[in-house]
Coordinates of C-alpha atoms in Angstrom, one line a residue:
M1 CA 0.0 0.0 0.0
E2 CA 1.4 3.4 -0.9
I3 CA 2.4 5.8 1.8
S4 CA 0.0 8.5 0.6
V5 CA -2.9 6.1 0.9
V6 CA -1.9 5.1 4.4
Y7 CA -1.5 8.8 5.4
K8 CA -5.0 9.5 4.1
K9 CA -6.5 6.6 6.0
L10 CA -4.7 7.7 9.2
W11 CA -5.9 11.2 8.7
C12 CA -9.5 10.0 8.5
V13 CA -9.2 8.5 12.0
H14 CA -6.6 10.9 13.5
K15 CA -9.0 12.3 16.1
Q16 CA -9.8 8.8 17.4
L17 CA -6.1 8.0 17.5
V18 CA -5.4 11.1 19.5
V19 CA -8.1 10.1 22.0
L20 CA -6.7 6.6 22.4
L21 CA -3.0 7.2 22.3
T22 CA -2.6 10.4 24.3
P23 CA -3.5 8.8 27.6
L24 CA -0.9 6.0 26.9
V25 CA 1.9 8.4 25.8
F26 CA 1.7 10.6 28.9
L27 CA 1.2 7.7 31.3
P28 CA 4.8 8.0 32.7
L29 CA 3.7 11.4 34.3
L30 CA 1.9 9.4 36.9
F31 CA 5.0 7.6 38.0
T32 CA 7.8 10.1 37.5
L33 CA 6.4 13.1 39.5
P34 CA 5.1 13.5 43.0
E35 CA 1.9 11.6 43.3
K36 CA -0.8 14.3 43.5
E37 CA 1.1 16.8 41.2
G38 CA 1.7 14.1 38.7
K39 CA -1.9 13.0 38.5
C40 CA -3.1 16.6 38.1
L41 CA -0.5 17.3 35.4
Y42 CA -1.6 14.2 33.6
V43 CA -5.2 15.4 33.4
V44 CA -4.1 18.9 32.4
V45 CA -1.9 17.6 29.6
L46 CA -4.7 15.3 28.3
M47 CA -7.2 18.2 28.3
A48 CA -4.6 20.5 26.6
M49 CA -4.0 17.9 23.9
F50 CA -7.7 17.3 23.3
W51 CA -8.4 21.0 23.2
C52 CA -5.5 21.8 20.8
T53 CA -6.3 19.0 18.4
E54 CA -10.1 19.1 18.9
A55 CA -10.1 15.3 19.1
L56 CA -13.1 15.7 21.3
P57 CA -15.6 18.6 21.1
L58 CA -14.3 21.4 23.3
A59 CA -17.2 21.3 25.7
V60 CA -16.8 17.5 26.1
T61 CA -13.1 17.9 27.0
A62 CA -14.2 20.6 29.5
M63 CA -16.3 18.1 31.3
L64 CA -13.4 15.6 31.8
P65 CA -12.5 17.1 35.3
V66 CA -15.9 15.8 36.6
C67 CA -14.8 12.2 36.0
L68 CA -11.0 12.3 36.2
F69 CA -10.3 14.5 39.2
P70 CA -12.5 12.5 41.6
T71 CA -11.4 9.1 40.3
L72 CA -7.7 9.9 40.4
G73 CA -8.1 11.3 44.0
I74 CA -7.2 14.9 43.1
L75 CA -10.5 16.6 44.0
P76 CA -13.8 15.3 45.3
A77 CA -16.8 15.7 43.0
K78 CA -18.4 18.1 45.5
K79 CA -15.6 20.6 44.9
V80 CA -15.3 20.0 41.1
C81 CA -19.0 20.3 40.0
P82 CA -19.7 23.7 41.6
Q83 CA -16.9 25.2 39.4
Y84 CA -19.2 24.8 36.4
F85 CA -21.6 27.5 37.5
L86 CA -19.8 30.1 39.5
E87 CA -21.0 33.7 39.6
T88 CA -18.7 34.5 36.7
N89 CA -20.7 32.1 34.5
F90 CA -23.9 34.0 35.5
L91 CA -22.3 37.3 34.4
F92 CA -21.4 35.7 31.1
L93 CA -24.8 34.2 30.7
S94 CA -26.5 37.5 31.4
G95 CA -24.4 39.1 28.7
L96 CA -25.3 36.4 26.2
I97 CA -29.0 36.8 26.9
M98 CA -28.8 40.6 26.5
A99 CA -27.0 40.0 23.2
S100 CA -29.8 37.6 22.0
S101 CA -32.5 40.2 22.8
I102 CA -30.5 42.8 20.7
E103 CA -30.4 40.4 17.8
E104 CA -34.0 39.4 18.2
W105 CA -35.2 43.0 17.5
G106 CA -32.5 44.0 15.0
L107 CA -31.1 46.8 17.1
H108 CA -27.5 45.9 16.0
R109 CA -28.4 46.4 12.4
R110 CA -29.8 49.9 13.1
I111 CA -26.6 50.8 14.9
A112 CA -24.4 49.5 12.1
L113 CA -26.3 51.4 9.3
K114 CA -26.4 54.6 11.4
V115 CA -22.6 54.6 12.0
L116 CA -22.1 54.1 8.2
T117 CA -24.3 57.0 7.4
I118 CA -22.1 59.2 9.6
V119 CA -18.6 58.2 8.5
G120 CA -19.1 58.8 4.8
V121 CA -18.5 56.6 1.8
K122 CA -14.9 56.9 0.8
P123 CA -13.2 53.5 1.2
A124 CA -11.0 54.5 4.2
W125 CA -13.9 56.1 6.1
L126 CA -16.1 53.1 5.3
I127 CA -13.5 50.7 6.6
L128 CA -13.2 52.9 9.7
G129 CA -17.0 52.8 10.1
M130 CA -17.1 49.0 9.7
M131 CA -14.3 48.6 12.3
L132 CA -15.9 50.9 14.8
T133 CA -19.3 49.3 14.4
S134 CA -17.9 45.7 14.5
S135 CA -15.8 46.4 17.6
F136 CA -18.7 48.1 19.5
L137 CA -21.1 45.3 18.7
S138 CA -18.6 42.7 19.6
M139 CA -18.3 44.2 23.1
W140 CA -21.8 42.9 23.7
L141 CA -22.5 40.3 21.0
S142 CA -20.3 37.3 20.2
N143 CA -17.6 38.1 17.7
T144 CA -19.0 35.4 15.4
A145 CA -22.5 36.9 15.4
T146 CA -21.0 40.4 14.8
T147 CA -19.0 39.2 11.8
A148 CA -21.9 37.2 10.4
M149 CA -24.2 40.3 10.6
M150 CA -21.6 42.9 9.3
L151 CA -20.3 41.0 6.2
P152 CA -23.6 41.1 4.3
I153 CA -23.9 44.8 4.9
A154 CA -20.3 45.3 3.7
N155 CA -20.9 43.2 0.6
A156 CA -24.0 45.2 -0.4
I157 CA -22.1 48.5 0.0
L158 CA -19.2 47.1 -2.0
E159 CA -21.5 46.0 -4.8
S160 CA -23.0 49.5 -5.1
L161 CA -19.4 50.9 -5.2
F162 CA -17.7 48.4 -7.6
G163 CA -20.4 46.3 -9.1
D164 CA -20.6 42.5 -9.1
L165 CA -17.7 40.6 -7.6
Q166 CA -17.4 38.0 -10.3
T167 CA -17.4 40.7 -13.0
L168 CA -14.7 42.5 -11.1
K169 CA -12.5 39.4 -10.9
K170 CA -12.8 38.9 -14.7
K171 CA -11.7 42.5 -15.3
C172 CA -8.5 41.7 -13.3
K173 CA -7.7 38.6 -15.2
T174 CA -4.8 39.3 -17.6
A175 CA -1.8 37.3 -18.6
E176 CA 0.4 39.5 -16.4
D177 CA -1.8 39.2 -13.3
P178 CA -0.2 36.9 -10.7
E179 CA -3.5 36.7 -8.9
A180 CA -5.5 35.5 -11.9
D181 CA -6.5 32.3 -10.2
I182 CA -7.9 34.1 -7.2
S183 CA -11.4 33.1 -8.3
N184 CA -10.7 29.4 -8.4
G185 CA -11.9 29.0 -4.8
Q186 CA -15.7 28.6 -4.7
S187 CA -17.5 31.2 -2.7
T188 CA -20.2 30.3 -0.3
L189 CA -21.6 33.8 -0.5
K190 CA -23.8 35.3 -3.1
L191 CA -22.9 38.9 -2.6
N192 CA -25.9 40.9 -3.8
S193 CA -28.5 42.9 -1.9
L194 CA -28.8 43.3 1.8
P195 CA -30.9 40.8 3.8
S196 CA -33.7 42.3 5.9
V197 CA -32.7 40.7 9.2
P198 CA -29.2 39.2 9.1
S199 CA -28.2 36.9 12.0
E200 CA -25.5 34.6 13.0
K201 CA -27.4 31.5 11.9
Q202 CA -28.4 32.8 8.5
I203 CA -26.4 31.7 5.5
L204 CA -24.8 34.8 4.1
S205 CA -26.6 34.7 0.8
M206 CA -28.7 37.3 -0.8
D207 CA -30.9 37.7 -3.8
G208 CA -31.3 40.9 -5.7
T209 CA -30.4 42.8 -8.8
D210 CA -27.0 43.9 -9.8
G211 CA -26.1 47.6 -9.9
T212 CA -26.3 49.2 -13.3
E213 CA -23.0 49.3 -15.3
Q214 CA -21.7 52.7 -16.2
T215 CA -20.3 53.3 -19.6
D216 CA -16.5 53.4 -19.4
V217 CA -14.3 54.8 -22.1
R218 CA -10.9 54.2 -20.5
N219 CA -8.4 51.9 -22.1
A220 CA -7.8 48.3 -21.1
E221 CA -4.8 49.1 -18.9
E222 CA -6.6 51.8 -16.9
L223 CA -9.6 49.4 -16.5
R224 CA -7.4 46.6 -15.3
S225 CA -5.6 48.9 -12.9
E226 CA -8.8 50.3 -11.5
S227 CA -10.3 46.8 -11.1
E228 CA -7.2 45.7 -9.2
Y229 CA -7.6 48.7 -6.9
Q230 CA -11.3 47.9 -6.3
L231 CA -10.6 44.2 -5.6
K232 CA -7.9 45.2 -3.1
V233 CA -10.4 47.5 -1.3
W234 CA -12.9 44.7 -1.3
K235 CA -10.4 42.5 0.5
G236 CA -9.7 45.3 3.0
F237 CA -13.4 45.4 3.8
L238 CA -13.7 41.7 4.3
I239 CA -10.6 41.4 6.5
C240 CA -11.3 44.4 8.7
I241 CA -14.6 43.1 10.1
P242 CA -13.4 39.9 11.8
Y243 CA -10.3 41.7 13.1
A244 CA -12.3 44.5 14.6
A245 CA -14.7 42.0 16.1
S246 CA -11.8 40.2 17.8
I247 CA -10.4 43.4 19.1
G248 CA -13.7 44.7 20.4
G249 CA -14.4 41.7 22.5
T250 CA -11.5 42.5 24.7
A251 CA -13.1 45.8 25.9
T252 CA -15.7 44.3 28.3
L253 CA -15.7 41.3 30.6
T254 CA -18.6 39.7 28.8
G255 CA -17.1 40.4 25.4
T256 CA -15.1 37.2 25.2
A257 CA -14.6 34.1 27.3
P258 CA -10.9 34.6 28.3
N259 CA -11.8 37.8 30.2
L260 CA -14.1 35.8 32.4
I261 CA -11.6 33.0 32.8
L262 CA -9.2 35.6 34.2
I263 CA -11.8 36.7 36.8
G264 CA -12.6 33.1 37.8
Q265 CA -9.0 32.1 38.2
L266 CA -8.2 35.3 40.1
K267 CA -10.9 34.3 42.6
N268 CA -9.4 30.8 42.9
Y269 CA -5.8 31.9 43.3
F270 CA -6.2 35.3 45.0
P271 CA -9.5 35.5 46.8
D272 CA -8.6 38.8 48.3
C273 CA -8.0 40.5 44.9
D274 CA -11.0 42.7 44.1
L275 CA -9.4 45.0 41.6
I276 CA -10.9 43.5 38.5
N277 CA -14.7 44.0 37.9
F278 CA -16.7 45.1 34.9
G279 CA -16.1 48.8 35.5
S280 CA -12.4 48.7 36.2
W281 CA -11.8 46.3 33.3
F282 CA -13.6 48.6 30.9
A283 CA -11.7 51.6 32.1
F284 CA -8.5 49.8 31.3
A285 CA -9.4 47.8 28.2
F286 CA -11.6 50.3 26.3
P287 CA -8.8 52.8 25.7
L288 CA -6.5 49.9 24.7
M289 CA -9.1 48.7 22.2
L290 CA -9.5 52.2 20.7
F291 CA -5.7 52.6 20.5
F292 CA -5.2 49.3 18.8
L293 CA -8.2 49.8 16.5
F294 CA -6.9 53.1 15.3
F295 CA -3.5 51.7 14.3
G296 CA -5.1 48.6 12.9
W297 CA -7.2 50.8 10.7
L298 CA -4.2 52.7 9.5
W299 CA -2.4 49.5 8.6
I300 CA -5.4 47.9 6.8
T301 CA -6.3 51.0 4.8
F302 CA -2.6 51.5 3.9
L303 CA -2.3 47.9 2.8
Y304 CA -5.5 47.8 0.8
G305 CA -5.5 51.1 -0.9
G306 CA -7.8 53.2 1.3
L307 CA -5.1 55.8 2.2
N308 CA -4.8 58.0 -0.9
A309 CA -5.2 61.6 -2.0
R310 CA -9.0 61.2 -2.3
L311 CA -9.4 60.7 1.4
C312 CA -9.6 64.4 2.1
S313 CA -10.5 65.8 -1.3
K314 CA -13.6 65.9 -3.5
K315 CA -13.1 64.9 -7.1
Q316 CA -15.9 64.3 -9.6
D317 CA -15.1 61.1 -11.4
Q318 CA -16.4 57.6 -11.7
R319 CA -15.3 56.8 -8.1
A320 CA -17.3 59.7 -6.9
Q321 CA -20.3 58.4 -8.8
A322 CA -19.9 55.0 -7.2
E323 CA -19.5 56.5 -3.8
A324 CA -22.7 58.5 -4.3
R325 CA -24.5 55.2 -5.2
A326 CA -23.2 53.5 -2.0
K327 CA -24.3 56.5 0.1
A328 CA -27.8 56.3 -1.4
L329 CA -27.9 52.5 -0.7
I330 CA -26.9 53.0 3.0
D331 CA -29.4 55.9 3.4
E332 CA -32.2 53.9 1.7
D333 CA -31.6 50.8 3.9
Y334 CA -31.6 52.9 7.0
R335 CA -34.8 54.7 5.9
K336 CA -36.4 51.3 5.4
L337 CA -35.9 50.5 9.0
G338 CA -38.4 53.3 9.8
P339 CA -38.5 55.0 13.2
I340 CA -37.5 53.2 16.3
N341 CA -40.4 51.0 17.5
F342 CA -41.4 50.4 21.1
A343 CA -39.4 47.1 21.3
E344 CA -36.2 48.6 20.0
G345 CA -36.5 51.6 22.4
A346 CA -37.1 49.2 25.3
I347 CA -34.1 47.1 24.4
S348 CA -32.0 50.2 24.0
F349 CA -33.0 51.4 27.4
F350 CA -32.3 48.1 29.2
F351 CA -29.0 47.7 27.2
V352 CA -27.9 51.2 28.5
L353 CA -29.1 50.4 32.0
F354 CA -27.3 47.1 31.9
A355 CA -24.0 48.8 31.0
V356 CA -24.4 51.7 33.4
L357 CA -25.2 49.6 36.4
L358 CA -22.2 47.3 35.7
F359 CA -19.9 50.2 35.2
T360 CA -21.0 52.0 38.4
R361 CA -21.4 49.1 40.8
D362 CA -17.9 49.4 42.2
P363 CA -15.7 51.4 39.8
K364 CA -12.9 51.8 42.4
F365 CA -12.0 55.4 41.6
V366 CA -15.3 56.6 43.0
T367 CA -17.9 55.1 45.4
G368 CA -20.3 52.8 43.6
W369 CA -23.9 52.0 44.2
S370 CA -23.1 48.6 45.8
V371 CA -22.4 50.5 49.1
F372 CA -26.2 50.6 49.7
F373 CA -26.1 46.8 50.1
K374 CA -24.3 44.5 52.5
K375 CA -20.6 44.5 51.7
G376 CA -19.5 41.7 49.4
Y377 CA -23.0 40.5 48.6
V378 CA -23.9 42.2 45.3
S379 CA -21.6 41.4 42.4
D380 CA -21.6 42.0 38.6
A381 CA -23.5 38.7 38.2
V382 CA -26.3 39.8 40.4
T383 CA -26.6 43.1 38.4
G384 CA -26.7 41.3 35.1
V385 CA -29.2 38.7 36.1
I386 CA -31.6 41.4 37.5
I387 CA -31.6 43.3 34.2
V388 CA -32.0 40.3 31.8
S389 CA -34.7 38.7 33.9
I390 CA -36.8 41.8 33.2
L391 CA -36.6 41.1 29.5
F392 CA -38.6 37.9 29.8
F393 CA -41.8 39.7 31.0
F394 CA -41.4 43.3 29.7
P395 CA -43.9 43.8 26.8
S396 CA -42.6 44.2 23.3
E397 CA -45.6 46.4 22.3
K398 CA -46.6 49.6 24.0
P399 CA -49.2 48.8 26.7
S400 CA -52.6 50.5 26.2
L401 CA -55.3 51.1 28.8
R402 CA -57.8 51.5 26.0
W403 CA -57.4 47.8 25.1
W404 CA -58.9 46.8 28.4
F405 CA -62.2 48.7 27.7
D406 CA -62.4 47.8 24.0
P407 CA -64.6 44.6 23.4
Q408 CA -63.5 44.6 19.8
G409 CA -59.8 44.8 20.6
S410 CA -57.5 42.1 19.2
N411 CA -56.8 39.4 21.8
T412 CA -53.4 38.5 20.6
P413 CA -51.0 36.6 22.9
Y414 CA -48.8 38.7 25.1
V415 CA -45.3 38.9 23.6
P416 CA -42.3 39.8 25.9
L417 CA -39.1 41.3 24.7
L418 CA -37.4 37.9 24.9
S419 CA -38.7 34.4 25.1
W420 CA -36.8 31.5 26.8
K421 CA -37.0 29.6 23.5
K422 CA -35.1 32.3 21.7
A423 CA -32.5 32.5 24.6
Q424 CA -32.0 28.7 24.5
E425 CA -31.3 28.9 20.8
S426 CA -29.0 31.9 20.9
V427 CA -26.9 31.2 24.0
P428 CA -23.8 29.1 23.2
W429 CA -24.0 26.7 26.2
N430 CA -20.7 25.0 25.2
I431 CA -18.9 28.2 26.3
I432 CA -20.4 28.0 29.7
L433 CA -19.0 24.4 30.0
L434 CA -15.6 25.7 28.8
L435 CA -15.5 28.3 31.5
G436 CA -16.5 25.7 34.1
G437 CA -13.7 23.3 32.9
G438 CA -11.2 26.1 33.1
F439 CA -12.2 26.9 36.7
A440 CA -12.2 23.3 37.7
M441 CA -8.7 22.9 36.3
A442 CA -7.4 26.0 38.1
E443 CA -8.9 24.7 41.4
A444 CA -7.2 21.3 40.9
C445 CA -3.9 22.9 40.1
E446 CA -4.0 24.8 43.4
E447 CA -5.3 22.0 45.6
S448 CA -2.9 19.4 44.3
G449 CA 0.2 21.7 44.6
L450 CA 0.8 21.5 40.8
A451 CA 0.8 25.2 40.5
S452 CA 3.5 25.7 43.2
W453 CA 5.5 22.8 41.7
M454 CA 5.4 24.4 38.2
G455 CA 6.2 27.8 39.7
G456 CA 9.3 26.4 41.3
H457 CA 10.7 25.3 37.9
L458 CA 10.1 28.8 36.4
Q459 CA 12.6 30.5 38.7
P460 CA 15.2 31.0 35.9
L461 CA 12.8 33.4 34.2
A462 CA 13.4 35.8 37.0
E463 CA 16.3 37.1 35.1
V464 CA 14.0 38.5 32.3
P465 CA 13.0 42.1 32.9
P466 CA 9.2 42.2 33.7
A467 CA 8.5 44.7 30.9
A468 CA 10.1 42.3 28.4
A469 CA 8.3 39.4 29.9
V470 CA 5.0 41.1 29.3
M471 CA 5.8 41.4 25.6
L472 CA 7.0 37.8 25.4
I473 CA 3.9 36.4 27.2
T474 CA 1.6 38.4 24.9
A475 CA 3.5 37.3 21.8
F476 CA 3.6 33.7 22.8
L477 CA -0.2 33.5 23.5
A478 CA -1.1 35.5 20.4
C479 CA 0.8 32.9 18.4
F480 CA -0.5 29.9 20.3
T481 CA -4.1 31.0 19.9
E482 CA -3.7 31.0 16.1
F483 CA -3.9 27.2 16.3
A484 CA -6.1 26.6 19.4
S485 CA -9.3 28.1 20.9
N486 CA -8.6 31.3 22.8
T487 CA -10.6 29.9 25.7
A488 CA -8.6 26.7 25.8
T489 CA -5.4 28.7 25.5
I490 CA -6.0 30.9 28.5
I491 CA -7.3 28.0 30.6
I492 CA -4.0 26.1 30.0
F493 CA -1.5 28.9 30.5
L494 CA -3.1 31.3 33.0
P495 CA -2.2 29.2 36.1
V496 CA 1.4 28.9 34.8
I497 CA 1.6 32.6 34.3
A498 CA 0.2 33.3 37.7
E499 CA 2.9 31.1 39.3
L500 CA 5.6 32.8 37.2
A501 CA 4.6 36.2 38.5
I502 CA 4.7 34.9 42.1
H503 CA 8.1 33.4 41.7
V504 CA 9.7 36.5 40.2
S505 CA 7.9 38.7 42.8
V506 CA 5.9 40.7 40.3
N507 CA 2.3 41.8 40.7
P508 CA 0.3 38.8 39.1
L509 CA -2.0 41.2 37.2
Y510 CA 1.1 42.5 35.4
F511 CA 1.4 39.2 33.6
M512 CA -2.1 37.8 33.7
I513 CA -3.9 40.8 32.1
P514 CA -1.7 40.9 28.9
A515 CA -1.9 37.1 28.7
T516 CA -5.7 37.4 28.7
V517 CA -5.9 40.1 26.1
G518 CA -3.3 38.5 23.9
C519 CA -5.4 35.3 23.6
S520 CA -7.9 37.3 21.5
Y521 CA -5.3 38.5 19.0
A522 CA -5.6 35.7 16.5
F523 CA -5.4 37.4 13.1
M524 CA -3.1 35.3 10.9
L525 CA -5.0 32.2 9.9
P526 CA -8.5 31.4 8.7
V527 CA -8.9 28.7 11.3
S528 CA -7.7 30.9 14.2
T529 CA -11.2 32.2 15.0
P530 CA -14.8 31.6 13.6
P531 CA -14.9 35.3 12.4
N532 CA -11.7 34.7 10.3
S533 CA -13.3 31.6 8.9
I534 CA -16.5 33.4 8.0
A535 CA -14.6 36.1 6.1
F536 CA -12.3 33.5 4.4
A537 CA -15.4 31.6 3.2
S538 CA -16.2 34.4 0.8
G539 CA -13.6 32.9 -1.6
L540 CA -11.9 36.3 -2.2
L541 CA -9.4 36.2 0.7
M542 CA -6.4 33.9 0.5
V543 CA -4.3 32.6 3.3
K544 CA -1.4 34.8 2.3
D545 CA -3.6 37.9 2.6
M546 CA -4.5 37.0 6.2
V547 CA -0.9 36.1 7.1
K548 CA 0.5 39.3 5.7
T549 CA -2.1 41.5 7.3
G550 CA -2.4 39.5 10.6
F551 CA 1.4 39.4 11.2
V552 CA 1.6 43.2 11.5
M553 CA -1.7 43.3 13.4
N554 CA -0.2 40.9 16.0
I555 CA 2.9 43.2 16.3
L556 CA 0.7 46.2 16.8
G557 CA -1.4 44.4 19.4
I558 CA 1.7 43.3 21.4
L559 CA 3.0 46.9 21.4
S560 CA -0.4 48.3 22.3
V561 CA -0.8 45.9 25.3
S562 CA 2.7 46.6 26.5
L563 CA 2.1 50.4 26.3
A564 CA -1.2 50.1 28.1
M565 CA 0.2 47.9 30.9
N566 CA 3.2 50.3 31.5
T567 CA 1.1 53.5 31.5
W568 CA -2.5 53.7 32.6
G569 CA -2.4 50.0 33.7
V570 CA 0.3 50.7 36.3
A571 CA -1.7 53.6 37.7
M572 CA -5.1 51.8 37.8
F573 CA -3.9 48.5 39.3
N574 CA -0.9 49.7 41.3
L575 CA 1.4 47.3 39.3
N576 CA 4.6 48.8 40.7
T577 CA 4.2 47.0 44.0
Y578 CA 3.8 43.4 45.1
P579 CA 0.2 43.3 46.6
E580 CA -0.9 42.0 49.9
W581 CA -3.6 39.9 48.3
A582 CA -1.0 37.8 46.5
H583 CA 0.8 36.8 49.8
P584 CA -1.4 33.9 51.0
I585 CA -0.6 31.7 48.0
N586 CA 3.1 32.4 48.5
K587 CA 2.9 30.6 51.9
S588 CA 2.6 27.4 50.0
V589 CA 5.4 28.3 47.7
V590 CA 7.9 28.9 50.5
V591 CA 7.5 25.3 51.6
T592 CA 8.8 24.1 48.2
D593 CA 12.4 23.6 47.3
V594 CA 12.6 27.1 45.9
H595 CA 14.3 29.4 48.3
I596 CA 12.9 32.9 48.2
S597 CA 13.8 35.5 50.8
P598 CA 11.1 37.5 52.6
V599 CA 12.6 40.7 51.2
Q600 CA 12.2 39.3 47.6
L601 CA 8.6 38.4 48.3
L602 CA 7.7 41.8 49.6
N603 CA 9.5 43.9 47.1
T604 CA 9.6 44.1 43.3
T605 CA 11.2 46.3 40.8
L606 CA 9.8 46.8 37.3

């Protein structure tokens, strides 16, 4: 049998082989390490392998602690199972439910079109509008839902600017064109008119009529050059949306799962640390998001032809005519939405109330409203659940007293803003299980002593300056998450990073925050995140486009995080000193073979 045939057969069953062989390959860990630490490391390695290879569904792997930790004598079931629904999970759940109500009534579509009517129709400004809208929506919706909703809008605008995509590709095909074969990949999108209510679950396909072709008297070379420019701009549109969605999710705690993993593991490792909540995270991460988004916009518009002399000038030519058509399309689609109805207004009100209450509960720099309740009793999760619970009974139509006294009034069923059926369909429950698996793993690492054991072997890294370590940690996780789920990545590495900070006597937040943010910076490959995959499915983008753009985006992200941590991050979280709340875990570290002086524990220099 030929080697290629054997390889293909092995590849067909590679996931089953990983599931069967991984436990056998790593079996020596049980016998070569201290008993409890070895058992815990064995489970962690198994889960890491299954997560990275996706040999089992991510959520199934996340449930393995429920059976492995008790049977191996690492943690009893009564300690493992509660980790799957901590208050952090309730905060995330409330954010997901709020997002599903926004999708239900199309408020996100109204926001997107309104922003596009404001920014203008020149390619650079439209890309900026797309990125701002995608990042804002991704702060509250999932980045996948945001990308799925924004791409059809972008494609409709692009068709009004440049015409049909297939026609544009044909114009670019010449003997000298190195990208002549770009259209070989089959697109899963029919990029025509805008769908009425796009959502994550819709197939991004549209039916409509093509824009009218304008008579063009330019020569063949000018036409080819202009078509190549238009195709380049089209790529820029497609690539900016998933990137902005990934960046935007870092700005709020509920925007992406790694942020909540950080909160959960902080509570496991450092119960006395209360510096990170919804308000304080937003105050730190929102400026970082804007900073990175601005430089990302500059890079994408530069790379894809948006930065040119037309950006700040008015010139009456065929491009100006196309821009006028695009503006008319955006204005028309926004006009079709009509005035804000009662349901949209209600959702807007509760959305703003949800955000304001979370920001002001305990913002640290001023007294929050939580002081009116018993100290330590009201958390962000309580706030979120209160608001989203109202959505399930608040009416979606304006109540009328006249209806009660009108015998002829329509007796239609009462419809709340959100039904539980819709919430069940919209909430990705697998993410809840992933969060729980991460918290269970962190708890086991601490209880078994594995975290301290690993920290003891990280002592040589004490020679690396902390500022350089921040950049290295962010870069490493940004690269690792290109091949693995960002949630799985942070679950695997955050306990190690926490121990590293302890053993080099650096404020743990100084390493843990950039690690968390860096896990969302997956820009280089189509398989890195679902948003990247959705954009790549258009058939226009190639892997080399994403690698070329994403490599620089990763560098910009690493530099942005480093700047944020060493400027306003230091001031907000007092990162220049080793905190009191990190001392209790160090008591277990002192018992290990690593000798750290009391002075070294109490002082740190950045």
